[in-house]
Coordinates of C-alpha atoms and ligand atoms in Angstrom, one line a residue:
M1 CA 95.0 -180.6 -50.5
R2 CA 92.2 -180.1 -48.9
R3 CA 94.2 -179.3 -45.8
L4 CA 96.9 -176.6 -48.1
R5 CA 93.9 -175.0 -49.2
A6 CA 92.4 -174.9 -45.4
A7 CA 96.1 -173.3 -44.5
A8 CA 96.2 -171.2 -47.3
A9 CA 93.0 -169.6 -46.7
F10 CA 93.7 -169.2 -42.7
V11 CA 97.3 -167.5 -43.6
A12 CA 94.8 -165.3 -45.8
A13 CA 92.4 -164.1 -43.5
A14 CA 95.7 -164.3 -41.1
V15 CA 96.8 -160.9 -43.7
V16 CA 93.7 -159.7 -43.7
L17 CA 93.0 -159.2 -40.4
A18 CA 96.4 -157.6 -39.9
G19 CA 96.2 -155.4 -42.3
L20 CA 92.4 -154.4 -40.7
A21 CA 94.2 -153.8 -37.4
G22 CA 97.3 -152.1 -38.5
C23 CA 94.5 -149.6 -40.1
A24 CA 91.3 -149.6 -37.9
G25 CA 93.1 -148.6 -34.2
T26 CA 91.4 -147.3 -32.0
S27 CA 91.7 -143.7 -33.2
A28 CA 93.3 -140.8 -32.2
Q29 CA 96.6 -142.6 -33.0
P30 CA 98.9 -140.2 -35.4
K31 CA 100.7 -143.4 -36.9
A32 CA 97.8 -145.9 -38.3
A33 CA 97.5 -142.4 -41.4
A34 CA 101.6 -142.9 -42.6
S35 CA 101.2 -147.0 -42.6
H36 CA 98.2 -146.3 -45.0
P37 CA 99.2 -144.1 -47.7
P38 CA 96.1 -141.9 -49.7
V39 CA 94.7 -144.7 -52.4
I40 CA 92.6 -143.4 -55.8
G41 CA 90.5 -146.3 -55.5
G42 CA 87.6 -147.1 -57.9
V43 CA 88.1 -147.4 -62.1
G44 CA 90.5 -145.0 -64.0
V45 CA 91.4 -144.5 -67.0
E46 CA 94.7 -143.7 -68.7
M47 CA 93.4 -141.5 -71.1
F48 CA 96.7 -141.0 -73.7
Q49 CA 97.3 -138.0 -75.5
R50 CA 94.3 -136.9 -75.5
P51 CA 94.0 -133.0 -75.7
W52 CA 93.0 -131.3 -72.4
T53 CA 89.3 -130.4 -74.1
S54 CA 88.6 -134.2 -75.1
I55 CA 88.7 -135.1 -72.1
G56 CA 86.8 -132.2 -69.9
A57 CA 84.0 -133.3 -72.7
E58 CA 83.8 -136.7 -71.8
C59 CA 84.1 -136.3 -68.4
G60 CA 80.3 -135.1 -69.4
S61 CA 79.4 -137.4 -71.8
T62 CA 80.8 -140.4 -71.1
L63 CA 83.4 -141.3 -68.0
G64 CA 81.0 -139.6 -65.6
P65 CA 77.5 -141.3 -66.6
A66 CA 79.7 -145.0 -66.9
G67 CA 81.0 -144.6 -63.3
F68 CA 84.8 -143.6 -63.6
S69 CA 86.3 -142.4 -60.2
W70 CA 89.1 -140.8 -62.4
V71 CA 90.7 -140.2 -65.3
L72 CA 94.8 -140.2 -66.2
T73 CA 96.2 -137.4 -68.5
S74 CA 99.4 -137.8 -70.2
P75 CA 102.0 -135.3 -69.1
P76 CA 100.9 -132.0 -69.3
Q77 CA 104.4 -130.2 -68.6
E78 CA 106.4 -128.5 -71.9
H79 CA 107.9 -131.1 -73.8
I80 CA 110.4 -130.8 -76.9
T81 CA 108.7 -130.4 -80.1
G82 CA 107.8 -133.3 -82.7
S83 CA 105.5 -135.5 -83.8
Q84 CA 106.0 -138.9 -81.9
W85 CA 103.9 -139.1 -78.8
W86 CA 107.0 -139.3 -76.6
T87 CA 108.2 -135.8 -76.9
S88 CA 105.4 -135.7 -73.9
Y89 CA 108.5 -137.8 -71.7
Q90 CA 110.9 -134.6 -72.4
P91 CA 110.3 -131.4 -70.0
V92 CA 112.2 -128.7 -71.0
S93 CA 109.7 -126.8 -68.5
Y94 CA 107.3 -127.0 -65.9
A95 CA 104.7 -124.5 -68.0
V96 CA 101.4 -126.4 -68.5
D97 CA 101.1 -125.3 -72.2
S98 CA 102.3 -128.7 -74.3
K99 CA 100.5 -130.3 -77.1
L100 CA 97.7 -131.4 -75.1
G101 CA 96.4 -127.9 -74.5
T102 CA 97.3 -125.2 -72.7
E103 CA 97.1 -124.4 -68.4
E104 CA 93.3 -123.0 -69.2
Q105 CA 92.5 -125.5 -70.8
F106 CA 93.5 -128.0 -68.4
A107 CA 92.0 -126.1 -65.8
D108 CA 88.7 -126.2 -68.2
M109 CA 89.1 -129.6 -68.1
V110 CA 89.4 -130.6 -64.6
T111 CA 86.4 -128.8 -64.0
A112 CA 84.5 -130.2 -66.2
C113 CA 85.4 -134.1 -64.6
K114 CA 85.0 -132.6 -61.1
A115 CA 81.2 -132.0 -61.5
A116 CA 81.3 -135.0 -63.7
G117 CA 82.5 -136.9 -60.2
V118 CA 85.6 -137.7 -62.2
R119 CA 89.0 -136.7 -60.5
V120 CA 91.8 -135.8 -62.9
V121 CA 95.6 -138.2 -62.0
A122 CA 98.2 -136.5 -63.9
D123 CA 100.9 -137.9 -65.4
A124 CA 104.2 -136.5 -63.1
V125 CA 107.6 -136.5 -65.7
I126 CA 110.4 -135.8 -62.7
N127 CA 112.9 -137.8 -62.5
H128 CA 114.2 -136.4 -66.1
M129 CA 114.3 -133.8 -68.2
T130 CA 115.5 -133.8 -72.1
A131 CA 117.6 -136.3 -74.0
Q132 CA 118.0 -134.0 -76.8
G133 CA 120.8 -131.6 -76.9
A134 CA 119.2 -128.3 -77.3
G135 CA 116.1 -126.5 -78.7
T136 CA 113.3 -124.6 -78.3
G137 CA 110.4 -126.4 -76.1
F138 CA 106.5 -126.7 -77.3
A139 CA 105.9 -123.5 -75.7
G140 CA 108.7 -121.4 -76.9
T141 CA 111.2 -122.1 -74.5
A142 CA 115.0 -122.1 -75.0
F143 CA 117.0 -124.9 -73.0
T144 CA 120.0 -127.1 -73.8
K145 CA 120.4 -130.2 -71.9
Y146 CA 121.6 -129.8 -67.8
A147 CA 120.3 -126.6 -68.8
Y148 CA 116.1 -125.2 -68.4
P149 CA 116.0 -121.7 -67.7
G150 CA 114.2 -121.0 -64.6
L151 CA 115.0 -124.4 -63.2
Y152 CA 117.9 -126.2 -63.7
T153 CA 121.6 -125.5 -64.1
P154 CA 123.8 -128.9 -64.8
K155 CA 124.8 -129.0 -60.8
D156 CA 120.6 -130.2 -60.5
F157 CA 121.4 -133.2 -62.3
H158 CA 124.1 -136.6 -61.8
H159 CA 126.5 -137.0 -64.0
C160 CA 126.9 -140.5 -63.8
A161 CA 130.7 -142.3 -64.2
L162 CA 129.5 -146.0 -63.7
T163 CA 128.7 -146.4 -67.8
P164 CA 131.0 -145.4 -70.8
D165 CA 128.3 -142.6 -72.2
G166 CA 126.5 -142.7 -68.6
S167 CA 123.4 -144.2 -69.8
I168 CA 121.6 -147.5 -67.8
Q169 CA 122.9 -150.6 -68.5
D170 CA 122.4 -153.2 -66.0
Y171 CA 119.3 -153.5 -64.1
T172 CA 120.8 -155.3 -61.3
S173 CA 123.0 -152.2 -60.0
R174 CA 121.3 -149.7 -58.1
A175 CA 123.1 -147.0 -59.1
Q176 CA 123.3 -146.9 -62.4
V177 CA 119.1 -147.6 -62.5
Q178 CA 119.0 -144.6 -60.3
T179 CA 121.3 -142.1 -60.7
C180 CA 122.2 -143.2 -64.5
E181 CA 120.7 -142.2 -67.3
L182 CA 117.4 -143.9 -68.8
V183 CA 117.8 -143.8 -72.6
G184 CA 119.6 -140.4 -71.9
L185 CA 117.4 -138.2 -70.9
A186 CA 119.2 -135.5 -68.1
D187 CA 118.6 -137.4 -64.9
L188 CA 117.6 -134.8 -62.2
D189 CA 119.7 -135.7 -58.9
T190 CA 115.9 -136.1 -56.5
G191 CA 118.6 -136.5 -53.8
S192 CA 119.0 -132.5 -53.6
A193 CA 117.1 -129.7 -51.6
H194 CA 116.6 -127.7 -55.0
V195 CA 116.1 -130.4 -57.1
R196 CA 112.8 -131.7 -54.7
T197 CA 110.9 -128.0 -54.0
T198 CA 111.3 -127.1 -57.8
I199 CA 109.5 -131.2 -58.7
A200 CA 107.1 -130.5 -55.7
G201 CA 106.5 -126.4 -56.5
Y202 CA 105.4 -128.1 -59.9
L203 CA 103.1 -130.4 -58.6
K204 CA 101.5 -127.9 -56.3
H205 CA 101.2 -125.4 -59.5
L206 CA 99.0 -128.5 -60.8
L207 CA 97.1 -129.4 -57.6
G208 CA 95.7 -125.4 -57.5
L209 CA 94.8 -126.4 -61.1
G210 CA 92.5 -128.9 -59.4
V211 CA 94.1 -132.3 -59.8
A212 CA 93.6 -134.9 -57.4
G213 CA 97.1 -137.4 -57.3
F214 CA 99.5 -138.0 -59.9
R215 CA 101.1 -141.0 -61.5
I216 CA 105.0 -141.4 -60.2
D217 CA 106.7 -141.6 -64.6
A218 CA 109.7 -143.8 -64.3
A219 CA 109.6 -144.0 -60.4
K220 CA 112.1 -147.1 -60.3
H221 CA 114.5 -144.6 -61.7
M222 CA 114.3 -142.4 -58.4
A223 CA 115.5 -143.7 -54.9
A224 CA 112.6 -144.6 -53.0
K225 CA 113.3 -142.0 -50.5
D226 CA 113.7 -139.6 -53.1
V227 CA 110.2 -139.7 -54.2
A228 CA 108.5 -140.3 -50.7
A229 CA 110.6 -136.4 -49.9
I230 CA 108.8 -135.2 -52.2
V231 CA 105.8 -136.4 -52.0
K232 CA 105.6 -135.2 -48.8
L233 CA 106.6 -132.0 -49.4
L234 CA 102.6 -131.8 -50.9
P235 CA 99.4 -131.4 -49.1
A236 CA 99.3 -134.7 -47.1
G237 CA 96.7 -137.6 -48.3
T238 CA 97.7 -136.8 -52.2
P239 CA 97.9 -140.0 -54.0
V240 CA 99.9 -140.9 -56.5
I241 CA 100.6 -144.1 -57.9
S242 CA 104.6 -145.3 -58.9
E243 CA 105.4 -146.5 -61.8
V244 CA 107.5 -149.1 -60.9
I245 CA 108.1 -152.0 -63.7
R246 CA 109.0 -154.8 -62.0
G247 CA 111.7 -157.0 -63.8
S248 CA 113.0 -160.3 -61.6
G249 CA 116.5 -160.2 -60.9
E250 CA 116.4 -156.0 -61.1
A251 CA 118.4 -154.2 -58.2
V252 CA 114.2 -151.9 -57.1
Q253 CA 111.5 -154.0 -56.6
P254 CA 108.3 -152.1 -56.5
E255 CA 107.5 -153.2 -53.1
E256 CA 110.1 -150.4 -51.9
Y257 CA 107.1 -147.9 -53.3
T258 CA 103.7 -149.1 -51.5
R259 CA 104.9 -146.7 -47.9
I260 CA 104.6 -144.0 -50.5
G261 CA 101.2 -144.6 -52.5
Q262 CA 99.8 -147.4 -54.9
V263 CA 102.1 -148.5 -57.7
F264 CA 101.1 -150.1 -61.7
E265 CA 102.0 -154.1 -61.0
F266 CA 102.6 -154.8 -63.7
Q267 CA 103.1 -158.7 -62.5
Y268 CA 99.3 -158.6 -63.1
A269 CA 98.9 -158.3 -66.9
R270 CA 101.6 -160.4 -67.4
E271 CA 99.4 -163.2 -65.5
L272 CA 96.4 -162.7 -67.3
G273 CA 96.9 -161.6 -70.7
P274 CA 98.7 -165.2 -71.9
Q275 CA 96.0 -167.2 -70.0
L276 CA 93.5 -165.5 -72.8
K277 CA 95.6 -166.0 -76.1
A278 CA 96.3 -169.6 -74.7
G279 CA 92.3 -169.9 -74.3
V280 CA 93.0 -171.4 -70.5
L281 CA 92.3 -169.3 -67.7
M282 CA 93.0 -169.8 -64.2
D283 CA 91.9 -168.8 -60.9
P284 CA 95.8 -165.8 -60.6
T285 CA 98.1 -167.1 -58.3
R286 CA 99.0 -163.2 -57.1
I287 CA 102.3 -164.9 -57.0
D288 CA 104.8 -161.4 -57.8
E289 CA 102.1 -159.7 -57.1
V290 CA 102.0 -156.3 -54.6
P291 CA 98.6 -157.0 -51.6
S292 CA 95.6 -155.5 -53.2
K293 CA 95.6 -152.0 -51.4
D294 CA 99.0 -151.2 -53.0
A295 CA 98.4 -151.4 -57.1
A296 CA 97.4 -150.3 -59.8
V297 CA 96.6 -152.5 -62.2
F298 CA 95.8 -152.7 -66.3
V299 CA 95.2 -154.9 -69.3
D300 CA 98.2 -152.3 -71.3
N301 CA 99.6 -149.3 -71.2
H302 CA 100.7 -146.5 -73.5
D303 CA 104.4 -148.4 -73.0
T304 CA 103.6 -152.4 -73.4
E305 CA 100.7 -151.7 -76.3
R306 CA 104.0 -150.8 -77.8
G307 CA 105.8 -153.6 -76.3
D308 CA 105.0 -156.8 -74.2
A309 CA 101.2 -156.6 -73.9
S310 CA 99.8 -160.0 -74.8
V311 CA 96.5 -158.2 -75.5
T312 CA 95.8 -154.5 -76.7
Y313 CA 93.2 -153.4 -79.2
R314 CA 93.5 -155.4 -81.8
D315 CA 92.7 -158.4 -80.2
G316 CA 89.1 -157.1 -80.1
S317 CA 86.6 -159.0 -78.2
L318 CA 89.2 -161.0 -76.3
Y319 CA 91.0 -157.4 -75.0
L320 CA 87.1 -156.6 -73.9
M321 CA 87.3 -160.2 -72.2
A322 CA 90.5 -159.4 -70.6
N323 CA 89.2 -156.0 -69.6
A324 CA 86.0 -157.3 -67.9
L325 CA 88.0 -159.9 -66.1
M326 CA 89.7 -157.1 -63.9
L327 CA 86.3 -155.7 -63.5
A328 CA 85.6 -158.3 -62.5
D329 CA 88.5 -159.2 -60.4
D330 CA 89.0 -158.4 -56.6
Y331 CA 92.6 -157.2 -56.6
G332 CA 94.0 -154.0 -57.0
T333 CA 92.3 -150.5 -58.4
P334 CA 92.4 -151.4 -62.0
V335 CA 93.1 -148.8 -64.7
I336 CA 91.2 -149.2 -68.6
Y337 CA 93.4 -148.4 -71.3
S338 CA 92.4 -145.6 -74.0
G339 CA 94.2 -144.7 -76.9
Y340 CA 94.5 -144.6 -81.0
A341 CA 95.3 -146.9 -83.7
F342 CA 99.0 -147.1 -84.6
S343 CA 101.3 -149.0 -87.2
D344 CA 103.9 -147.2 -86.4
P345 CA 104.9 -147.3 -82.5
D346 CA 106.2 -144.1 -82.1
A347 CA 103.6 -142.1 -83.8
G348 CA 101.8 -139.8 -82.3
A349 CA 98.2 -138.2 -81.9
P350 CA 97.5 -136.8 -85.4
Q351 CA 98.3 -132.8 -84.6
G352 CA 97.6 -129.7 -86.4
P353 CA 99.2 -127.4 -88.5
D354 CA 100.4 -125.3 -84.7
G355 CA 101.2 -129.6 -83.4
R356 CA 98.7 -129.4 -81.1
V357 CA 97.0 -132.6 -80.6
I358 CA 93.6 -132.9 -82.8
G359 CA 91.8 -135.5 -80.4
W360 CA 88.4 -137.4 -81.0
D361 CA 84.8 -137.7 -80.0
C362 CA 84.2 -141.0 -78.7
A363 CA 80.3 -140.9 -78.5
G364 CA 78.9 -143.2 -80.9
T365 CA 81.2 -145.6 -80.4
T366 CA 80.1 -148.4 -78.1
A367 CA 81.5 -152.0 -78.8
P368 CA 85.2 -152.9 -79.7
K369 CA 85.6 -152.5 -83.8
A370 CA 87.7 -155.1 -86.5
T371 CA 90.1 -152.6 -87.5
Y372 CA 91.2 -149.1 -86.6
A373 CA 92.3 -146.8 -88.9
D374 CA 96.1 -145.8 -88.2
G375 CA 95.3 -142.5 -85.5
E376 CA 92.2 -143.6 -84.7
G377 CA 90.4 -143.5 -81.2
V378 CA 90.0 -146.7 -79.7
C379 CA 88.0 -145.3 -77.3
T380 CA 87.7 -148.6 -74.5
E381 CA 86.0 -146.1 -72.1
A382 CA 83.0 -145.8 -74.5
W383 CA 82.2 -149.2 -74.9
K384 CA 78.7 -149.8 -73.1
S385 CA 80.4 -153.1 -71.5
I386 CA 82.8 -151.2 -69.8
A387 CA 80.3 -149.6 -68.4
G388 CA 77.9 -152.7 -67.4
M389 CA 81.1 -154.2 -65.4
I390 CA 82.2 -151.1 -63.4
E391 CA 78.5 -151.2 -62.6
W392 CA 79.3 -155.0 -61.8
R393 CA 81.8 -154.4 -59.5
T394 CA 80.0 -151.7 -58.4
A395 CA 77.4 -154.6 -57.4
A396 CA 80.1 -156.7 -56.1
A397 CA 81.5 -154.7 -53.8
S398 CA 83.6 -156.4 -51.3
A399 CA 82.8 -159.9 -51.8
P400 CA 85.6 -162.0 -51.9
R401 CA 86.0 -163.6 -55.3
E402 CA 84.7 -167.2 -55.3
P403 CA 87.7 -170.3 -57.0
G404 CA 86.3 -170.2 -60.6
V405 CA 85.3 -173.1 -62.4
S406 CA 85.9 -174.4 -65.8
Q407 CA 83.9 -176.3 -69.1
G408 CA 86.3 -176.8 -72.3
A409 CA 87.6 -173.2 -73.0
A410 CA 85.2 -171.6 -70.6
Y411 CA 86.0 -170.1 -67.2
G412 CA 83.8 -168.4 -64.6
F413 CA 83.6 -167.4 -61.1
E414 CA 81.3 -165.8 -58.8
R415 CA 81.8 -162.6 -56.3
K416 CA 80.1 -164.0 -53.5
G417 CA 76.1 -163.9 -53.6
K418 CA 76.5 -160.7 -55.8
A419 CA 77.5 -160.8 -59.2
V420 CA 79.1 -163.6 -61.9
I421 CA 81.3 -163.6 -64.7
A422 CA 81.7 -166.6 -67.2
A423 CA 84.3 -166.2 -70.8
N424 CA 84.6 -168.5 -73.6
P425 CA 88.1 -167.3 -74.8
G426 CA 88.4 -170.4 -76.6
S427 CA 87.6 -170.8 -80.6
K428 CA 84.0 -172.8 -80.4
P429 CA 80.7 -171.7 -78.5
E430 CA 80.6 -173.6 -75.3
T431 CA 77.9 -174.0 -72.2
L432 CA 79.0 -173.2 -68.6
S433 CA 77.2 -173.4 -65.2
V434 CA 78.9 -171.2 -62.4
P435 CA 77.2 -172.2 -58.7
T436 CA 75.9 -168.9 -57.6
S437 CA 73.8 -168.3 -54.9
L438 CA 72.2 -165.5 -56.7
K439 CA 68.2 -166.2 -56.6
D440 CA 66.7 -168.1 -59.8
G441 CA 65.5 -165.9 -62.6
A442 CA 66.7 -164.1 -65.7
Y443 CA 69.1 -161.6 -65.8
C444 CA 70.7 -158.9 -68.0
D445 CA 73.9 -159.4 -69.1
V446 CA 75.6 -156.2 -69.0
I447 CA 78.3 -156.9 -71.2
A448 CA 76.1 -157.4 -74.3
D449 CA 73.7 -154.3 -73.1
G450 CA 76.0 -152.6 -70.3
P451 CA 75.1 -151.0 -67.5
S452 CA 71.3 -152.5 -66.4
M453 CA 69.8 -149.5 -64.9
K454 CA 69.4 -148.5 -68.6
G455 CA 67.4 -151.5 -68.8
C456 CA 68.4 -154.6 -70.2
A457 CA 67.9 -152.2 -73.5
G458 CA 69.3 -155.8 -75.8
G459 CA 67.6 -158.0 -73.9
A460 CA 70.3 -160.4 -73.6
T461 CA 69.7 -162.4 -70.3
V462 CA 71.2 -165.2 -68.5
L463 CA 69.6 -168.3 -66.7
V464 CA 69.9 -168.7 -62.8
S465 CA 68.4 -171.5 -61.1
D466 CA 69.4 -174.5 -58.8
G467 CA 72.3 -172.3 -58.0
M468 CA 73.9 -172.3 -60.7
A469 CA 74.1 -169.5 -63.7
R470 CA 73.8 -171.4 -66.6
F471 CA 76.0 -169.5 -70.1
E472 CA 75.7 -170.3 -73.2
L473 CA 79.0 -168.7 -75.0
D474 CA 80.3 -168.1 -78.4
A475 CA 84.2 -168.0 -79.1
G476 CA 85.2 -165.2 -77.7
Q477 CA 82.3 -164.1 -75.6
T478 CA 81.7 -162.6 -72.4
A479 CA 78.6 -162.2 -69.8
A480 CA 78.2 -160.9 -66.6
I481 CA 75.4 -160.4 -64.1
H482 CA 74.6 -158.9 -61.1
I483 CA 72.7 -158.9 -58.1
G484 CA 71.1 -155.1 -59.1
A485 CA 70.6 -156.8 -63.1
E486 CA 66.8 -157.0 -62.6
P487 CA 65.4 -160.6 -62.9
H488 CA 63.6 -160.7 -65.7
N489 CA 60.7 -163.5 -65.1
Ligands
LIG501 C1 108.0 -144.2 -69.0 N1 108.0 -144.8 -67.6 O1 109.2 -144.8 -66.5 C2 107.5 -143.8 -69.8 O2 106.2 -144.7 -69.0 C3 107.8 -143.9 -71.1 O3 106.6 -143.8 -71.9 C4 108.9 -142.7 -71.2 O4 109.4 -143.6 -72.6 C5 110.2 -143.0 -70.2 N2 109.5 -143.6 -69.0 C6 110.4 -141.9 -70.0 O5 109.3 -141.2 -69.5 C7 109.4 -143.2 -73.7 C8 110.0 -143.8 -75.0 C9 110.3 -143.9 -75.4 C10 111.3 -142.4 -75.4 C11 111.0 -141.6 -74.1 C12 111.4 -140.4 -74.7 O6 109.1 -145.0 -74.7 O7 110.5 -144.3 -76.3 O8 112.0 -142.4 -75.8 O9 109.8 -141.7 -73.8 O10 111.2 -139.3 -74.6 C13 112.7 -141.8 -76.9 C14 113.6 -142.7 -78.1 C15 114.8 -143.5 -77.3 C16 115.6 -142.3 -77.5 C17 115.5 -141.6 -76.4 C18 116.0 -140.3 -76.0 O11 112.2 -143.0 -78.7 O12 114.6 -144.0 -79.2 O13 116.9 -143.2 -76.5 O14 114.1 -140.6 -76.9 O15 116.2 -139.6 -76.9 C19 118.0 -142.6 -77.7
LIG502 CA1 117.2 -141.2 -62.1

């Protein structure tokens, strides 16, 4: 056992060293840049279906002060009309005019966010256009499927003959996944020079409006070499995060895209969520996950909260716990998710008579609620526990994650010498002692009280003595302390 562990640690160290050797280099080696695609880093938040004016306001009031580095917006381009949220994923043109706002509002949001130290990442829907056969888009552009004025004509699309209706059926077939239609969405021929330049033109336009990078929607459905060719047309250093939903046995895997940028690692939540639901937390296995530097991770996103996510806003304290554990981890770039409550998975965010989403304000929300009305914002980004954990994460910096300890359902771990977290996903109170090298004293609990710099406001503390952080945890409670959360002696 001991030998095995040592061997595993040795391999891990060797991998880390190899990684360092690859990027540290000895200076003027232009190749080094190519082996390390740009990473946006820090902590991000997906603000799903939030109008640009709402995001701009929150950058100053909430996101900047909480320490978020970037915000992921919903797709900004013109789309089909309708009340469902997913109209955003059926582009009609690349005009920045959508249910979420105008180009001017988009630019104002970017300016406001930049002023608050928050970068804007846009969701780039570039694999396809509409599934809808004909109509007029949100900004007034008339279209038919495969013909989008000023952009594309039928020759710019794959017209796959591999399935009876041209839609993807078999995910073990690379050709189907990448050249047939995803749920009937007109599939762009991303191998063509015209398509690549047109897409890059749109993305450059967004960069001109100040965005910092992109989520590449449905990246799995484009050959990695096509995505790479498009990204290559953008200014060097533009970070992208490819959405490649990992599926075992599938032809296309996330690893193919890590030379372009980070990928969303879906496996992370698939491992963490069920542990919380079962009330049995364990150290992460990292099996079937890309290396940390290549991963963007999340507890849920707009698709998985409507799909297979085990833990969502509906789970209150467990959802908070999942997000806190993700922020405490030393793996990947964490992305918090903030959407709205729904009972109908198709239901869009509340719209005004003009079809624009009305938006909501999270000032005043400081914690998860027991219940939400349909359409009500969840406001995860405004929870003081999240801001507290971003502070905790900054304090933990690059300190490694120590092996966890358990007592009953309670589980906790230290980021060596810097910070300790403990969580009780069980149904009764637990006492847990976590080994730590923090000095003795009473530390502010940043989950209960938010960032300690704001003064340990509620007075919740955790005692450290004799090399142990001693947690008393109610059912469903998470607590976290760090080296900057001044001991109160
Ligand atoms: C994504 N990532 O790869 C997005 O994260 C996901 O939200 C998108 O699907 C998808 N890819 C395409 O961009 C969403 C939504 C689908 C919806 C599509 C297109 O999850 O349900 O499909 O957008 O709007 C809808 C209907 C579906 C219908 C389709 C075509 O829900 O039943 O399929 O339109 O009419 C026949
Ligand atoms: Ca495709």
